[in-house]
Coordinates of C-alpha atoms and ligand atoms in Angstrom, one line a residue:
X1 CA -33.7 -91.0 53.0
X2 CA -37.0 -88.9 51.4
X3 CA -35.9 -89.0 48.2
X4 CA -38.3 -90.1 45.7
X5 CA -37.6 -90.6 42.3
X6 CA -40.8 -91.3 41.0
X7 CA -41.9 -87.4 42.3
X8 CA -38.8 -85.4 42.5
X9 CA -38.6 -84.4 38.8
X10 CA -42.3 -83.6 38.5
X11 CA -41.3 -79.9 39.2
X12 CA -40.5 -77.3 36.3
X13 CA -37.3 -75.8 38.2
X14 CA -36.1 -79.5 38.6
X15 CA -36.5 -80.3 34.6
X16 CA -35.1 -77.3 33.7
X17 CA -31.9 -77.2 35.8
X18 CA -31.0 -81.1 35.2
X19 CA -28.7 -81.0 32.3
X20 CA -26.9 -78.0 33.2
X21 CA -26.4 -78.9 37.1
X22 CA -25.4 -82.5 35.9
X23 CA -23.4 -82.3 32.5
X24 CA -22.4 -78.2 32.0
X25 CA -18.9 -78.7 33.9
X26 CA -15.8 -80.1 31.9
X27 CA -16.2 -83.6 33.7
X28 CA -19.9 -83.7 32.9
X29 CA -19.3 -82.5 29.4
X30 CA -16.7 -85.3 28.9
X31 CA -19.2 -87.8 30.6
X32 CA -22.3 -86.8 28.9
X33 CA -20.5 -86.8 25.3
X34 CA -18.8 -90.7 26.0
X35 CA -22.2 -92.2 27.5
X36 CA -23.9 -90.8 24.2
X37 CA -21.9 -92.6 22.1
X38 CA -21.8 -95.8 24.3
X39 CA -25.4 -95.9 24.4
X40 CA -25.5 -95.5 20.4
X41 CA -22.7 -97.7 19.9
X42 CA -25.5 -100.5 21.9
X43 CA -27.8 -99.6 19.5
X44 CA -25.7 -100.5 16.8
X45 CA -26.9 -103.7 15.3
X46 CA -30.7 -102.6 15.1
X47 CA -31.3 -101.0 11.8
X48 CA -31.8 -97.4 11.1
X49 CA -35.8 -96.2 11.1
X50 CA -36.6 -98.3 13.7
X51 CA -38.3 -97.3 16.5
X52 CA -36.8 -97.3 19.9
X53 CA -39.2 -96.6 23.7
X54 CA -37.1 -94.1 25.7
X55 CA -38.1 -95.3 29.2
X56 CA -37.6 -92.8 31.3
X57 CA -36.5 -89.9 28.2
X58 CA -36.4 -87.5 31.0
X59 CA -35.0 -84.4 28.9
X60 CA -34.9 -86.1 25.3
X61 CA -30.7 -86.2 26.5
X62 CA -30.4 -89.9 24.9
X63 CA -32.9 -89.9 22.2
X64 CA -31.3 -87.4 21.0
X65 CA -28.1 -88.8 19.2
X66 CA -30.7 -91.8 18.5
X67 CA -32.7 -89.6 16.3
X68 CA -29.7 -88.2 14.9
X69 CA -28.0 -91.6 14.0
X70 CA -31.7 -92.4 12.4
X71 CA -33.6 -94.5 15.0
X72 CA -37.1 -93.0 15.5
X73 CA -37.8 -91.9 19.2
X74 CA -41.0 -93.1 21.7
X75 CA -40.2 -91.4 25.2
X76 CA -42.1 -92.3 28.3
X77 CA -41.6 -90.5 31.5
X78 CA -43.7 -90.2 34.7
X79 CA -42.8 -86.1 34.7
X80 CA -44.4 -84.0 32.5
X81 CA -42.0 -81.2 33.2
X82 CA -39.1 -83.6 32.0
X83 CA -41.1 -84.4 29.0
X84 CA -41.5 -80.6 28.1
X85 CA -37.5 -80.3 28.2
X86 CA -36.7 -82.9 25.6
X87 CA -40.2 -81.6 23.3
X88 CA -38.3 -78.3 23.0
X89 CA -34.7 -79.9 22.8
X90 CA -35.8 -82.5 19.9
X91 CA -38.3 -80.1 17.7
X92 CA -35.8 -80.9 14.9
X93 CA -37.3 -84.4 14.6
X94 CA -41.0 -83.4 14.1
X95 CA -41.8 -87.0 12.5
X96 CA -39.5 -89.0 14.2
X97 CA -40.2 -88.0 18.4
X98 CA -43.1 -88.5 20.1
X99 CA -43.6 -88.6 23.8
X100 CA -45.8 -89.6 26.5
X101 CA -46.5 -89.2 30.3
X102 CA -46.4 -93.2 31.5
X103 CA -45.7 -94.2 34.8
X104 CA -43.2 -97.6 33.9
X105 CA -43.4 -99.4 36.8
X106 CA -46.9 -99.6 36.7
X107 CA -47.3 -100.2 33.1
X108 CA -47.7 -103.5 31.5
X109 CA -48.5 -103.3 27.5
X110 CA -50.2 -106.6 26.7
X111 CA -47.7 -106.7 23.3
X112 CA -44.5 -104.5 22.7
X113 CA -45.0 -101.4 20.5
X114 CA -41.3 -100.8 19.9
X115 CA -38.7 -102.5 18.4
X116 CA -36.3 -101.9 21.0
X117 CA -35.8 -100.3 24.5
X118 CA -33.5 -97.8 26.4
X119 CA -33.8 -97.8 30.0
X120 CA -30.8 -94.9 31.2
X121 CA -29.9 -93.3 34.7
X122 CA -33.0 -94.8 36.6
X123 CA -32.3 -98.0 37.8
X124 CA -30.3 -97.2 40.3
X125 CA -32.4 -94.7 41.9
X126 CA -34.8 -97.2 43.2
X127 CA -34.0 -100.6 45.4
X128 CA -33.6 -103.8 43.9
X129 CA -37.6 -104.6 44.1
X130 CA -38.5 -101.7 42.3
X131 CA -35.7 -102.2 39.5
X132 CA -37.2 -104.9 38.8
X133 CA -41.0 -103.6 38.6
X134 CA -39.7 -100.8 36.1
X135 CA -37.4 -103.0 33.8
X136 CA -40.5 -105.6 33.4
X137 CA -42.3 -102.4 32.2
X138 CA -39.4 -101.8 29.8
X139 CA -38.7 -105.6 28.5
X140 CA -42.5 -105.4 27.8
X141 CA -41.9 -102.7 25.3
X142 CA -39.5 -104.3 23.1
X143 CA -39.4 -107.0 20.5
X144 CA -35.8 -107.4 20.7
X145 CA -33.1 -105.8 22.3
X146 CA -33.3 -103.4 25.9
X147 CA -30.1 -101.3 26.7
X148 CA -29.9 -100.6 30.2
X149 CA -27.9 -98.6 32.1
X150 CA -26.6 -98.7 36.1
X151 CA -23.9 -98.2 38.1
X152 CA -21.9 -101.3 39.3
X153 CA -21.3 -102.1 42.5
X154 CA -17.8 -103.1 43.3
X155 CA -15.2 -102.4 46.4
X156 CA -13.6 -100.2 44.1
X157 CA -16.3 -98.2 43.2
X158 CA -17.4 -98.3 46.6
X159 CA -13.8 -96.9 48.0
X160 CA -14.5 -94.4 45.2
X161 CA -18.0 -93.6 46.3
X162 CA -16.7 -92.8 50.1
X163 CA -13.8 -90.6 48.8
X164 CA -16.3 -88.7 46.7
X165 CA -18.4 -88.6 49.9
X166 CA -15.8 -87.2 51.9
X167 CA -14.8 -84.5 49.4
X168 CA -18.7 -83.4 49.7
X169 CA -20.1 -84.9 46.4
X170 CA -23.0 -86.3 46.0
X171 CA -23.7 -89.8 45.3
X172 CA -24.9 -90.6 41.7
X173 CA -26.9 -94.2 42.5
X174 CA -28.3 -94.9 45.7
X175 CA -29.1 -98.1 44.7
X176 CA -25.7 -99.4 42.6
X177 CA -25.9 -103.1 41.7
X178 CA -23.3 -106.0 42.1
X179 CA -22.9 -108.6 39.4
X180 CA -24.9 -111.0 41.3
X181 CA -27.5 -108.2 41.5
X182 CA -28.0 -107.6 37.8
X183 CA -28.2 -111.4 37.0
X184 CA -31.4 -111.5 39.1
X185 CA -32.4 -108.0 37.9
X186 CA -32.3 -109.0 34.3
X187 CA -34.0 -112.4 35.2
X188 CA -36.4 -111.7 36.8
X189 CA -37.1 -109.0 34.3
X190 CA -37.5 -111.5 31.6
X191 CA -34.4 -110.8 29.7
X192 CA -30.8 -111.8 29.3
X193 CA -27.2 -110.3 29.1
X194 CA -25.7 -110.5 25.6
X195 CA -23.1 -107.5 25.9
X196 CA -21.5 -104.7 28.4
X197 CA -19.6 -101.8 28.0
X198 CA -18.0 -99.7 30.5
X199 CA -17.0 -95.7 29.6
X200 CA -13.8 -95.6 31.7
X201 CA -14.2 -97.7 34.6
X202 CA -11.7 -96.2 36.9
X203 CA -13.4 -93.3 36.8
X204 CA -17.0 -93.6 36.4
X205 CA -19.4 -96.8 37.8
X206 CA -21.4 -96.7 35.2
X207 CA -22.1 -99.6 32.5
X208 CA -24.1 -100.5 29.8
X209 CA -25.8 -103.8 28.9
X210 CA -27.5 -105.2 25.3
X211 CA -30.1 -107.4 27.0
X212 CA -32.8 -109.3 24.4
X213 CA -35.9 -110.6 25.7
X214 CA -36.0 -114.3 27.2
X215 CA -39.2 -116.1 25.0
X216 CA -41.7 -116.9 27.2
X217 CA -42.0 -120.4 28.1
X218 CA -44.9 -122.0 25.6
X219 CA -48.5 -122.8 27.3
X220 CA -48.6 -126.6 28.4
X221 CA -50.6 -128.3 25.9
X222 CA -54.0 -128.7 26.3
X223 CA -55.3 -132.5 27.7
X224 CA -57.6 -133.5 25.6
X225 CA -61.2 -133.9 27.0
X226 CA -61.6 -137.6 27.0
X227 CA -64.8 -138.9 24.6
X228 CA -67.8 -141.1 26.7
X229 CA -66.2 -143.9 24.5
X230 CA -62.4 -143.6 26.3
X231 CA -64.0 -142.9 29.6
X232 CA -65.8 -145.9 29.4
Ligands
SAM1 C1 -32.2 -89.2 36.2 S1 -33.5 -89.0 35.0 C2 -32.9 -89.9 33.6 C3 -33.4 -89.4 32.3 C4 -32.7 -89.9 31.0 N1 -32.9 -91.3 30.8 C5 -31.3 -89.5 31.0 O1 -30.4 -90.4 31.0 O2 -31.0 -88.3 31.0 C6 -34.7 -90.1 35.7 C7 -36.0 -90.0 35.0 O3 -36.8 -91.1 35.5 C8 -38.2 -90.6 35.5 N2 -39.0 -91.5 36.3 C9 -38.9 -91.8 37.7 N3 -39.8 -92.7 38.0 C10 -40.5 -93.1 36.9 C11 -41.6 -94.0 36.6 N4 -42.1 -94.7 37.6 N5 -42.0 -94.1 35.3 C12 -41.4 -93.4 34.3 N6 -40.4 -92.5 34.5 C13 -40.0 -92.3 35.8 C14 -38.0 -89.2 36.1 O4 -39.2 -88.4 35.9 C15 -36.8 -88.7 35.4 O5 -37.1 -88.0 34.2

């Protein structure tokens, strides 16, 4: 398959059509409205004012009930045109949303800038590989905690995935994750499970992990250059 993430929503007609064509129908309404408040609910033990790196923001969709419960709002996105949708959605938050056109994967900030992270409905898109090159560029962003989203891989949801298939739909991850999967994701993303949530897992794949950055192992001491007296 052609499909390329990192391009297809650098294109006005796609930013502009992605909320409505994903979350305008009763499902999608229902969906979009419970994976709001999961996400917030994840958010829930960093305190309010804080600032949080949207990565990808796409169309400001997630930041914005972050800037409403009082979290301050970085978004990074590699479309422009997805950027534009969430600078017109969020113009009530003036001082508290900013955004920026970063390509993730390829980004590697020599310190973090935010106090947390929120990586949502990307992960998935890409192989395993490439998960992991864009949540290294999202662990690097945070001094604490990174929210993540994906879409589990089980035979249930993969039963679920053919039936949707076979009814015409189309699939929502190309790349879903099993358990064993995220374990190395997260690892070899520098950071470590502390909690999941599902939304309603016999209906939707999705879940949600509180990851917090694994310390960096400290620098092997220095040996200390021998004097002429030890050396002789
Ligand atoms: C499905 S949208 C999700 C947006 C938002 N997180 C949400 O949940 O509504 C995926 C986003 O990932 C962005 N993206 C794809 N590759 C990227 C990259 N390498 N760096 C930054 N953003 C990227 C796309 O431009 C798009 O806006």
């Amino acid at each position: 398959m052609n499909w390329n993430p990192d391009e297809h929503y650098k294109s006005r007609k796609v930013a502009s059509e992605y909320d409505r064509k994903r979350f305008a129908s009763i499902p999608g309404r229902v969906f979009n409205h419970l994976e709001k408040r999961a996400i917030t609910k994840c958010f829930a033990s960093l305190p309010k004012g804080c600032i949080i790196a949207d990565a990808p923001c796409g169309t400001g969709r997630l930041a914005e009930p972050l800037l409403a419960a009082g979290y301050r709002v970085h978004g990074l996105d590699i479309s422009d045109e997805m950027l534009e949708m969430a600078r017109q959605r969020l113009l009530r938050f003036p001082d508290r949303f900013a955004c920026e056109v970063v390509d993730v994967k390829a980004s590697r900030p020599s310190e973090p800038l935010y106090d947390a992270a929120l990586c949502a409905r990307v992960l998935m898109h890409f192989p395993l590989d490439q998960q992991i090159e864009f949540l290294t560029g999202v662990a690097k962003l945070s001094r604490s905690i990174v929210v993540i989203n994906h879409s589990l891989d089980s035979s249930y949801q993969r039963f679920r995935r053919r039936v949707k298939h076979w009814l015409g739909n189309q699939a929502s991850a190309n790349h879903p994750v099993s358990n064993a999967e995220i374990k190395v994701l997260l690892q070899q993303s520098g950071l470590r499970e502390m909690q999941r949530y599902r939304l309603v897992s016999l209906v939707s794949e999705a879940i949600y992990i509180v990851a917090e950055r694994i310390a960096p192992a400290p620098a092997p001491a220095q040996a200390k250059p021998q004097t002429a007296a030890a050396v002789s």
